[in-house]
Structures are given as structure tokens and as C-alpha cells.
């Protein structure tokens, strides 16, 4: 399983340093710290904190058995050029970054990232050996109109029908299901609602990919994940981890989420 933090536009570089300074000891003090684990922690941080976070995490990883990874929250679809203010995949690669979040609903809604742009971003990221966590999810209106499945199918269609992406599913492309109505609202999808969508996404994958490849794609749930609900969410058969915004910004809640994941030992890693 994967536990991923999405810091969004939070933490100055000094605040990130403070957080990371406290994170190492907090993780080492957890009751689960003695478990060896193949679960993975990822921190998707603002561009300006990437290098600081990368360096701090190297230290935590060498002092523990953890494999914390650092990722960017976005990347431009072109490799270079006249795109003032943007950051390219080669720039991320040069920093040693291996992960990127693509298609978060805040990027789709506020920055008008279309299906076509997102497909291009995924392709460019993969060309530069970045691992992609691709986000999908419906709005409340769409859910109320019984359009959840149609929206998920539409959001995945471009990537799933691309022959270039096919070999990468389950290796360099994993997914996050984040219902927009649950993001930052404190209203979490019930474990049953989340499971229903995850199962549907898995069925979409199975239509286009071989069964073993389809089942190797991890699907993380995101949307108001908190220490008091992660257990029930991760206990669902098709939920393979969490993507966490608000609760990833406090060392206590973040360490507690990680502890719960490590303690759910009967789940596949
Ligand atoms: P939230 O954000 O946990 O604050 O709801 C999740 C996300 O947007 O990735």
C-alpha cells in the first residue's frame, strides 16, 4: 500500500524543514516502527520545497527501514520552451525527483487542465522516468445525477486507450480516486462508497489490461482521510492506500495515519 501526502500550496521552505525535522523522530517512536514494511510513504510537496524535502527524507530513510519518496504536485506537458512560470519534467528529474501527481481535481478545476493536456503530461512524465499518480473523481453534482461511473470512465479513457501508456500501468502509473465533494470538506466517502468506485475503476482497468497487470495498478483513496477513518477505508478490498491533504500537514496526524497503515498487516503491500 501507499500513503501519500499532498501538501498543496502549504508550508514555506522553513516550515517544511521544521515539519521534516519532527517527522523522523515521530516515525521512529511509533509502535509499528519495528515492523519491516514494503508499504511506501510519498510526500508530494510544492516545487520550492522539493530539494529540502528530498535531502531530509534521505536522512530519515537511512535511519529507518522506510522508503519515503518525494514527488511534485504538477509538471508541464512540454519538455522546455516559452512557458513562463512553468516547471518541466527534465527539471524535476535533474533534482532527483521520481514521482509526480497528475490530474488532481484542483488542477482540473482551477487551472482548466483538460483530458488531452493531462494525457500529454502523463506521457512527458513517463518519458522522463517519473512515476505518475493520476487522480480522478466526480463532483457532488455529478454524483447526485448518478454520473459517477460515467465521469470516472471519461477521466480515464484517454490514458487507458493510449497504446504508448499500456506497458506502464501498474509499474509507473497508479491511480487516486478522490471524489471532489470529499476533498477538504471533512465529508469523507463512506468505505462502501469508496469501495464501489474503486471496484468500478478496477473493472475499467480490466477491460483494457491483462488481469495481472490490471490488478497491479494501485488505487489510492483521497478526500478527508483522517486518523479516525483511514482504518475502515484501507480495509476495503480495492483500496490500496490513501492520498491525504489536510491531515498530512501535522506531524501527529500524519504519523498516526502511517502507523495505522503499517498495523494493517494482513493486507497486501
Ligand atoms: P484532503 O485533500 O485530505 O484535505 O481532503 C486530499 C487531496 O486533495 O488530495
Coordinates of C-alpha atoms and ligand atoms in Angstrom, one line a residue, residues 6 8 104 106 178 182-184 223-225 243-246, ligand 1:
X6 CA -0.4 16.2 -0.8
X8 CA -0.8 21.5 -1.8
X104 CA -5.7 16.5 -9.3
X106 CA -7.8 21.4 -8.2
X178 CA -10.7 11.5 -5.0
X182 CA -14.9 14.9 -0.1
X183 CA -11.7 17.0 -0.7
X184 CA -11.0 19.4 2.1
X223 CA -10.8 13.1 0.3
X224 CA -10.8 14.0 4.0
X225 CA -8.8 11.0 5.1
X243 CA -3.8 10.4 -0.7
X244 CA -4.1 12.9 2.1
X245 CA -4.2 16.7 2.1
X246 CA -5.2 18.4 5.4
Ligands
LIG1 P1 -7.9 16.4 1.9 O1 -7.2 16.5 0.5 O2 -7.3 15.2 2.6 O3 -7.6 17.7 2.6 O4 -9.4 16.2 1.7 C1 -7.0 15.4 -0.3 C2 -6.4 15.8 -1.6 O5 -6.9 16.8 -2.2 O6 -5.5 15.1 -2.2

